[in-house]
Amino acid sequence: MVDYHLHTPLCRHALGSLEEYLAAAEQKGLKEIGIADHFPLELLGFAPEAQVTMEAEELPGYVESVLRLSSRSGPTGVKLGIEADYIPGTEERLERELSRYPWDYVIGSVHFMDGWDFSHPFFVQEYEKRDLVAVYDRYFQLVREACRTGLFDTIGHPDVIKKFGYRPEVDLEPYWVEIASVLKETGTCFELNTSGLDTPAEEFYPGRPFLEILCRAGVGVTLGSDAHEPESVGRHFDRALALLRQVGFKELAVFSRRQRLSLPL
Ligand code: ZN
Ligand code: FE
Ligand code: FE
Ligand code: ZN
């Protein structure tokens, strides 16, 4: 199996060395890992209240160290990924900055809603002040826009807005259907991110009904633990794979130099 969403301490909120993540993956018998740390927001001209990404000048060293790790021969392959934020208005800068490096894949994630870092525990009280329907509406709008930029191979944790357990009392199915159709139309995959199970949402991202819609729409799926510490590599993968098969997925999307390949499930 493969884990395509691992962080590194460069983002200031993860622990462990690259070698430790790889060792954890080897111990779990993973065929491949993808390091996908947070892309420096500084390069997009965006300075969040809490630093959650590496500094701009650390990016070349990040790429170099992942490539160095990947050049070693071992039982577990290593891919060069990155988790980039979709911030409206920064598409051109992001495209330019991404073009400098030989990524295997780029995860597009929405973590910011008009400046609010809504998946960060520091800013969770903001949910209490807002209309949850409007929050979810804006979130899914940003995810659709992210797909349409064409800059991303896969969309990270596509319903992470539920992370802290705040859910509006409306049917979300129309949003899920719309996301599925935009993903399909733009040829973008989505990520089954197993970290959600360890949050107040107590579900994978996306949850099962959303996953079913994505499967029916024929959207490709990538898999990631979003590990911010080596112990989390491959977390809940038995459950995730069982769920993917039950829902009807036959393959997992993997990437090499941004070319999509598949791994039978
Ligand atoms: Zn992170
Ligand atoms: Fe993320
Ligand atoms: Fe992540
Ligand atoms: Zn993430």
Coordinates of N, CA and C and ligand atoms in Angstrom, one line a residue, residues 5 7 83 111 157 226, ligand 4:
H5 N 0.6 11.2 2.0 CA 0.5 12.5 2.7 C 1.2 12.4 4.0
H7 N 4.1 14.6 6.5 CA 4.7 15.9 6.7 C 6.1 15.8 7.3
E83 N 2.0 19.7 -0.4 CA 0.6 20.0 -0.1 C 0.5 21.5 -0.2
H111 N -7.3 25.1 3.5 CA -7.2 25.3 4.9 C -7.6 26.7 5.4
H157 N -8.0 15.9 1.8 CA -9.1 15.9 2.8 C -10.3 16.8 2.3
D226 N -1.8 11.8 6.4 CA -1.6 13.1 6.9 C -0.8 13.0 8.2
Ligands
ZN4 ZN -3.1 18.1 5.6

